[in-house]
mmCIF file of C-alpha atoms in Angstrom:
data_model
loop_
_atom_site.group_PDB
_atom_site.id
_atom_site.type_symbol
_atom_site.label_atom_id
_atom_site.label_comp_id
_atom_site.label_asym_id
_atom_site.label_seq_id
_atom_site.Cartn_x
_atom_site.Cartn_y
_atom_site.Cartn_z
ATOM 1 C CA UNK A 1 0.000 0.000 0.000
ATOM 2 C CA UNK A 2 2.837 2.511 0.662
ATOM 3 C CA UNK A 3 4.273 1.708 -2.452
ATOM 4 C CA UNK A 4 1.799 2.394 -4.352
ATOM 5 C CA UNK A 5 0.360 5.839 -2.284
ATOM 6 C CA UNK A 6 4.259 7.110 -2.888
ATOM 7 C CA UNK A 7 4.064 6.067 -6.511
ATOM 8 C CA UNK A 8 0.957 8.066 -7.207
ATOM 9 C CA UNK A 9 2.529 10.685 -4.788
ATOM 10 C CA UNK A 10 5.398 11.258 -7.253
ATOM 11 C CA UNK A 11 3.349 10.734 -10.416
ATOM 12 C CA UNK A 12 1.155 13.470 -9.376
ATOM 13 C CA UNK A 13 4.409 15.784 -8.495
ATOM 14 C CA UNK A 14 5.806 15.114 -12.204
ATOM 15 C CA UNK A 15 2.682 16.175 -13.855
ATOM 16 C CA UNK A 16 2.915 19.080 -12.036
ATOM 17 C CA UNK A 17 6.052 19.879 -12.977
ATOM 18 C CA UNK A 18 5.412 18.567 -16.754
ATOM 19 C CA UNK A 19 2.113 20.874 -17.371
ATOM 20 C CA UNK A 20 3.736 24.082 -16.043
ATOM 21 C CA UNK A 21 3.615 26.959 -18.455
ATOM 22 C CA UNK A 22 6.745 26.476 -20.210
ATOM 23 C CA UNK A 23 7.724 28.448 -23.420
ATOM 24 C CA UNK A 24 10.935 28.493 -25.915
ATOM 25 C CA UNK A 25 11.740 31.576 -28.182
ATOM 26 C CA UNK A 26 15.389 30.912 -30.300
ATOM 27 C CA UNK A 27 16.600 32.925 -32.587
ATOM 28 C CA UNK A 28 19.710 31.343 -34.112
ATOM 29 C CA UNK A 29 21.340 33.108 -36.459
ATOM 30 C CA UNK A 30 20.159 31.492 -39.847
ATOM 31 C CA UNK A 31 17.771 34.561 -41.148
ATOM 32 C CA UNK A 32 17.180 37.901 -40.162
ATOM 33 C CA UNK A 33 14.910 38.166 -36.843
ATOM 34 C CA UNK A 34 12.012 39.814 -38.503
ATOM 35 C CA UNK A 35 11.784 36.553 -40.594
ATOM 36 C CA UNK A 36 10.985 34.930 -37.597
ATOM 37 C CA UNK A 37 9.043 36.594 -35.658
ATOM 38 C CA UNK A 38 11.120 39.520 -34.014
ATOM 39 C CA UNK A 39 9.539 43.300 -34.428
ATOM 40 C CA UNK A 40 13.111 44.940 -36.165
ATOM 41 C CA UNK A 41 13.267 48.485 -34.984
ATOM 42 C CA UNK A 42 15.929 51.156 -36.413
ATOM 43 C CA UNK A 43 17.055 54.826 -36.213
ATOM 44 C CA UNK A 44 19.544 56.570 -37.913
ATOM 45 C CA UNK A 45 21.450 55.921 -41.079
ATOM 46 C CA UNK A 46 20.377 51.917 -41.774
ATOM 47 C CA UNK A 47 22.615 49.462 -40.403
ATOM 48 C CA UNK A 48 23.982 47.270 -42.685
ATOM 49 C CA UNK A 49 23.612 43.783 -41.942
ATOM 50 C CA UNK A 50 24.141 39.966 -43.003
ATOM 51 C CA UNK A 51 24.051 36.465 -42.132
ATOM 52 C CA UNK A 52 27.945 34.937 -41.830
ATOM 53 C CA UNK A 53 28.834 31.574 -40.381
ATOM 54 C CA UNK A 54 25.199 30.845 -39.058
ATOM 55 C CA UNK A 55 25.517 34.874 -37.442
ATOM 56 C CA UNK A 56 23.704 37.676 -37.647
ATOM 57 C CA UNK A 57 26.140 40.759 -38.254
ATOM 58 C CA UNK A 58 25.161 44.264 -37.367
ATOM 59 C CA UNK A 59 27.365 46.848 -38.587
ATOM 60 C CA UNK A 60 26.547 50.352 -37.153
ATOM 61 C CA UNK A 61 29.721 52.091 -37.332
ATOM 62 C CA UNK A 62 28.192 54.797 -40.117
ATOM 63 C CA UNK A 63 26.933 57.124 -37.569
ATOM 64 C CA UNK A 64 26.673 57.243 -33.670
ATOM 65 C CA UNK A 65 23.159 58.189 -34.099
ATOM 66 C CA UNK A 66 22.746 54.227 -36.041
ATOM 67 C CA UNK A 67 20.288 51.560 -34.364
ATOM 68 C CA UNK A 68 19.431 48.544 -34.869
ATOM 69 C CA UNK A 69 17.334 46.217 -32.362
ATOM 70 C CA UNK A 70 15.016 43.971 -32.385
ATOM 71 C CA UNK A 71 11.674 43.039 -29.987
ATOM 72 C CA UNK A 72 10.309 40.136 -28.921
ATOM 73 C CA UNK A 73 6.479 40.454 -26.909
ATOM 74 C CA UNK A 74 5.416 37.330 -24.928
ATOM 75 C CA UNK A 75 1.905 36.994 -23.508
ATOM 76 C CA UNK A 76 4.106 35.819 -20.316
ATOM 77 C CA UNK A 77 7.600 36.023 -19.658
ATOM 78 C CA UNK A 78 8.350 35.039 -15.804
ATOM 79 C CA UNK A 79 8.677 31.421 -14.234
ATOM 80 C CA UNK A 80 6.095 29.570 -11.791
ATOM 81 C CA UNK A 81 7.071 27.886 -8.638
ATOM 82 C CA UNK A 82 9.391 24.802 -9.798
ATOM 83 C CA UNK A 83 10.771 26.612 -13.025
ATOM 84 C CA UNK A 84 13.458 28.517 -13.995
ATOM 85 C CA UNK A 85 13.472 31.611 -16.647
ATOM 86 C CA UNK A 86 16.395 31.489 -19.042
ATOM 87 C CA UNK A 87 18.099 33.937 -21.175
ATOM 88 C CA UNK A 88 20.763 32.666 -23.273
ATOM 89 C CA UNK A 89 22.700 34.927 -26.274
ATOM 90 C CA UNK A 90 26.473 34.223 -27.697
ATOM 91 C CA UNK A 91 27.552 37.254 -29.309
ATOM 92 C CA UNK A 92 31.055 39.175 -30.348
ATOM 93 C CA UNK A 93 31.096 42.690 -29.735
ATOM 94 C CA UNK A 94 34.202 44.715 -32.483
ATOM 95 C CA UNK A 95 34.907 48.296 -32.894
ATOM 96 C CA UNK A 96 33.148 49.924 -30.180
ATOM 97 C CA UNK A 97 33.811 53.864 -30.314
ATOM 98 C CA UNK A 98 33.189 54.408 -27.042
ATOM 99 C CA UNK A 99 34.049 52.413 -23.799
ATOM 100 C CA UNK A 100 30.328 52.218 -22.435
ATOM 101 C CA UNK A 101 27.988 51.005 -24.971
ATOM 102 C CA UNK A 102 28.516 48.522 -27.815
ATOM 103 C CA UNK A 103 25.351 46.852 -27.912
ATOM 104 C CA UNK A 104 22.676 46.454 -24.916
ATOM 105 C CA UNK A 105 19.634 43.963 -24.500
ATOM 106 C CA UNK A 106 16.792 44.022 -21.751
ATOM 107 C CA UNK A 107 14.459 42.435 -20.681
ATOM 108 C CA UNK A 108 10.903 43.236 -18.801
ATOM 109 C CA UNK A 109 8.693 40.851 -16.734
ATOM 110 C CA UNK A 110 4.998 40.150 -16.599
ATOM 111 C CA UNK A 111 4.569 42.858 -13.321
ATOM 112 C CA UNK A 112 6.926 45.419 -14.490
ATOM 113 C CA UNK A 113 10.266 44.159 -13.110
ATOM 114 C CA UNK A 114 13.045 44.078 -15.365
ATOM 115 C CA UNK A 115 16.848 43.896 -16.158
ATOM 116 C CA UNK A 116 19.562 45.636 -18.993
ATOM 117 C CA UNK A 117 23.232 44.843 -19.988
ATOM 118 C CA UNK A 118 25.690 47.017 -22.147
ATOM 119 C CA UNK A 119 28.195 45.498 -23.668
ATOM 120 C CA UNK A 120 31.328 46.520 -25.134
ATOM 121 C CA UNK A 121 34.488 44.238 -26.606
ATOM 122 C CA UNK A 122 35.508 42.667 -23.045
ATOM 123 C CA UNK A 123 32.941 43.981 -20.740
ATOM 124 C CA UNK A 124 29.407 43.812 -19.706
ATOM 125 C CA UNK A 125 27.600 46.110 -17.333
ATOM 126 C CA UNK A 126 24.385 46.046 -15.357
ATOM 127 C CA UNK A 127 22.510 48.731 -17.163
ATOM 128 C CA UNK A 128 20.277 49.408 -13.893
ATOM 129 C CA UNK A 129 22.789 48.320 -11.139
ATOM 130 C CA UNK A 130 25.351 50.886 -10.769
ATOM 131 C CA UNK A 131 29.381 49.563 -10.669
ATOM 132 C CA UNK A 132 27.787 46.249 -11.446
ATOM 133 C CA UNK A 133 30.084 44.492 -14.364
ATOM 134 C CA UNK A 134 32.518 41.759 -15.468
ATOM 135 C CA UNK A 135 34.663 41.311 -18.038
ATOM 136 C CA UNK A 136 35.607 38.659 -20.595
ATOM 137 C CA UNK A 137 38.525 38.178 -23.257
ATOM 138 C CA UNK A 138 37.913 40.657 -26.507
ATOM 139 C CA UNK A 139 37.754 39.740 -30.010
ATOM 140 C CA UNK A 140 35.898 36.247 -29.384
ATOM 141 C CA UNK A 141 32.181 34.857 -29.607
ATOM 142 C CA UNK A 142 31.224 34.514 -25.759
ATOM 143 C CA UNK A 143 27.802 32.474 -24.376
ATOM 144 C CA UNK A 144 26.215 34.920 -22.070
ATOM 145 C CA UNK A 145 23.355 32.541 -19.571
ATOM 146 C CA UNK A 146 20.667 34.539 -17.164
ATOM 147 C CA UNK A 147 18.739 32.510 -14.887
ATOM 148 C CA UNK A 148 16.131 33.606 -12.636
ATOM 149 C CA UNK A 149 13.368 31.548 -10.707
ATOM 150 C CA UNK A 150 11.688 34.878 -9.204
ATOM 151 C CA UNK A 151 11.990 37.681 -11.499
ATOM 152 C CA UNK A 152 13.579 39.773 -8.917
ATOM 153 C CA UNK A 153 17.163 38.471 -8.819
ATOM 154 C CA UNK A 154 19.429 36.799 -11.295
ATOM 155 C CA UNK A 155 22.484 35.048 -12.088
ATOM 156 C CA UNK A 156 24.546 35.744 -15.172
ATOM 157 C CA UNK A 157 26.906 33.316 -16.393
ATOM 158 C CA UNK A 158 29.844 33.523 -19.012
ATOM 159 C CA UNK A 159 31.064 30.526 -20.824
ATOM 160 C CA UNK A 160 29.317 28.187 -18.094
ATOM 161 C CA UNK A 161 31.330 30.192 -15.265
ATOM 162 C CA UNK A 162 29.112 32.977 -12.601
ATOM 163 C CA UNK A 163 30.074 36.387 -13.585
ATOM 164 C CA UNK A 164 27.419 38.629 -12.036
ATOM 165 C CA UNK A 165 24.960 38.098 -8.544
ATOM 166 C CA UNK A 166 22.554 40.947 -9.474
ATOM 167 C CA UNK A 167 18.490 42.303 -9.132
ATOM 168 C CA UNK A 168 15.914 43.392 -11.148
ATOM 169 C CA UNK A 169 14.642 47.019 -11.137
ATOM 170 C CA UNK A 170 10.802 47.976 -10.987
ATOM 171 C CA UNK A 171 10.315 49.444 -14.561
ATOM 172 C CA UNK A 172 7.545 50.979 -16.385
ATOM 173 C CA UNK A 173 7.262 48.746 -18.948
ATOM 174 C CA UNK A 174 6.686 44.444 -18.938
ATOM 175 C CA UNK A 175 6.362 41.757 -21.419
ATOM 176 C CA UNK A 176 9.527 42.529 -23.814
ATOM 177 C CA UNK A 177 12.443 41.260 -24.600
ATOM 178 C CA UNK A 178 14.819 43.399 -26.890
ATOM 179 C CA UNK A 179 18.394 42.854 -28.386
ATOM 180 C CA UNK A 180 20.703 44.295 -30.410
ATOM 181 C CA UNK A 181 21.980 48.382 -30.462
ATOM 182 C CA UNK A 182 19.393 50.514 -29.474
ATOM 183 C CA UNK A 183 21.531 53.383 -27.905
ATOM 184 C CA UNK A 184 22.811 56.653 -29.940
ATOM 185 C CA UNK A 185 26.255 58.342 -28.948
ATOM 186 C CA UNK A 186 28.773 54.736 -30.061
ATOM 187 C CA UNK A 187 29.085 52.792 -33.154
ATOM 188 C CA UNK A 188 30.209 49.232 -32.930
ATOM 189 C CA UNK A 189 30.584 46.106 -34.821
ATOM 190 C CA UNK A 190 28.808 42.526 -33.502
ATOM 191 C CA UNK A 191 27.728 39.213 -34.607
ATOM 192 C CA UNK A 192 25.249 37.441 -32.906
ATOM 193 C CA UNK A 193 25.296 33.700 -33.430
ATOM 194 C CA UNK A 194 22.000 32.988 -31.204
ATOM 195 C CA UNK A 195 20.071 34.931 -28.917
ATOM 196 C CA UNK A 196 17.213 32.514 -26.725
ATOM 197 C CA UNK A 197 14.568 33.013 -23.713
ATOM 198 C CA UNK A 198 11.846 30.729 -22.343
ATOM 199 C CA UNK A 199 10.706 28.863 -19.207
ATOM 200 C CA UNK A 200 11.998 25.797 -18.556
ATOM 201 C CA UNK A 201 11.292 23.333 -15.244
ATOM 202 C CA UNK A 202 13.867 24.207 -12.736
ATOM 203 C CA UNK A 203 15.887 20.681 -12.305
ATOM 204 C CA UNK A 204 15.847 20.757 -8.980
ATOM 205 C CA UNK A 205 12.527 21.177 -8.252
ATOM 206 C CA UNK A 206 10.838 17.973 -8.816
ATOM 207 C CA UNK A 207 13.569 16.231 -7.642
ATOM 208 C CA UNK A 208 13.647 17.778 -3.948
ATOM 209 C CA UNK A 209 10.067 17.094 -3.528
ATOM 210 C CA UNK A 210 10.229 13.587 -4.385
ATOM 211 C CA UNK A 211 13.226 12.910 -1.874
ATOM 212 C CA UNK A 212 11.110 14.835 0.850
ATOM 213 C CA UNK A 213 8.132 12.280 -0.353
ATOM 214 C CA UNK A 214 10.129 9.504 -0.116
ATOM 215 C CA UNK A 215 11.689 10.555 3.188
ATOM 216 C CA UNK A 216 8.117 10.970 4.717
ATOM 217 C CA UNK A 217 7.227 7.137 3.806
ATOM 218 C CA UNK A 218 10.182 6.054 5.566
ATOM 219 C CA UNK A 219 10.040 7.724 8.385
ATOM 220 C CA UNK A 220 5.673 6.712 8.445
ATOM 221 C CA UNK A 221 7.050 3.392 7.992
ATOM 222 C CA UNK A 222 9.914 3.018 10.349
ATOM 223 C CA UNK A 223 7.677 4.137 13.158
ATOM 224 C CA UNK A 224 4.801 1.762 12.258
#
């Protein structure tokens, strides 16, 4: 009988976990974004741009006043309990006039919460966190990972390693996702080989409450 109350116990904790609200958006690289499904957004002299190696390539070094970005509007963006919001992008930042902005992305949550990054050729900074940054080796594609489970804090990884421990901001606006160089005064050079965001089940989650199931039937049984 315990056997079979823990097996329904854990089948019922998987299906849970299974028919969360779970979404995937990737971009990778193989057409321009508008061609699938990104709103493309400019100002300025027009960026030139082309696909490369399975990249996306953005010049805007004509003019600092050159954008080019692109937008991305989920009916829902942030993770339920047991899942884990991802944002994933491998890009190489060249040229960068300036030694603030190369390119920037953002992102905004379902109750107006969100988080910003500038980068440059070796550096990426909080674009709502003042002094926070980290740096990275110049003139190379880098994978860029941002994990949250609340929508309030966040870890960034680079190349699989933590870089930044940081927080969200309250915002004014929610349910976007943007990429690319949307900020006037720098020109700069990048290729973007992929550039992903979704909810996925946090792979802890299910996991923990199964060993606290399991550790309840022992104990019930050890003191029956």
């Amino acid at each position: 009988m315990t056997r079979i109350l823990l097996h329904l116990m854990v089948s019922a904790v998987l299906a849970t976990v299974a028919s969360a609200d779970q979404y995937w958006i990737a971009y990778e690289g193989n057409d321009f974004p508008e061609n699938e499904g990104w709103t493309r957004l400019w100002n300025g002299p027009i960026a030139e741009r082309w696909i490369e190696d399975g990249a996306l390539v953005i010049d805007a070094r004509e003019s600092g006043t050159t954008c080019e970005w692109y937008n991305w509007y989920p009916d829902t963006v942030g993770p339920d309990l047991g899942e884990l919001f991802l944002l994933q992008w491998r890009v190489k930042v060249e040229d960068v006039s300036g030694d603030w902005i190369g390119v920037n992305l953002a992102l905004f949550s379902d109750d107006c919460w969100g988080v910003g990054f500038y980068l440059t050729e070796d550096t990426i900074r909080s674009a709502y966190e003042p002094g926070v940054s980290a740096q990275f080796e110049p003139d190379e594609f880098h994978h860029f990972e941002l994990r949250s489970s609340d929508m309030r804090s966040y870890h960034l990884y680079i190349d699989g390693a933590i870089a930044i421990e940081g927080s969200f901001w309250e915002a004014l606006w929610s349910n976007k996702v943007l990429w690319g160089k949307s900020s006037t005064g720098t020109t700069c050079l990048s290729s973007w080989d992929y550039f992903r965001f979704g909810v996925v089940p946090e792979p802890s989650a299910g996991l923990t409450v199964i060993a606290l199931l399991v550790a309840f039937v022992v104990t019930r049984n050890s003191r029956g």
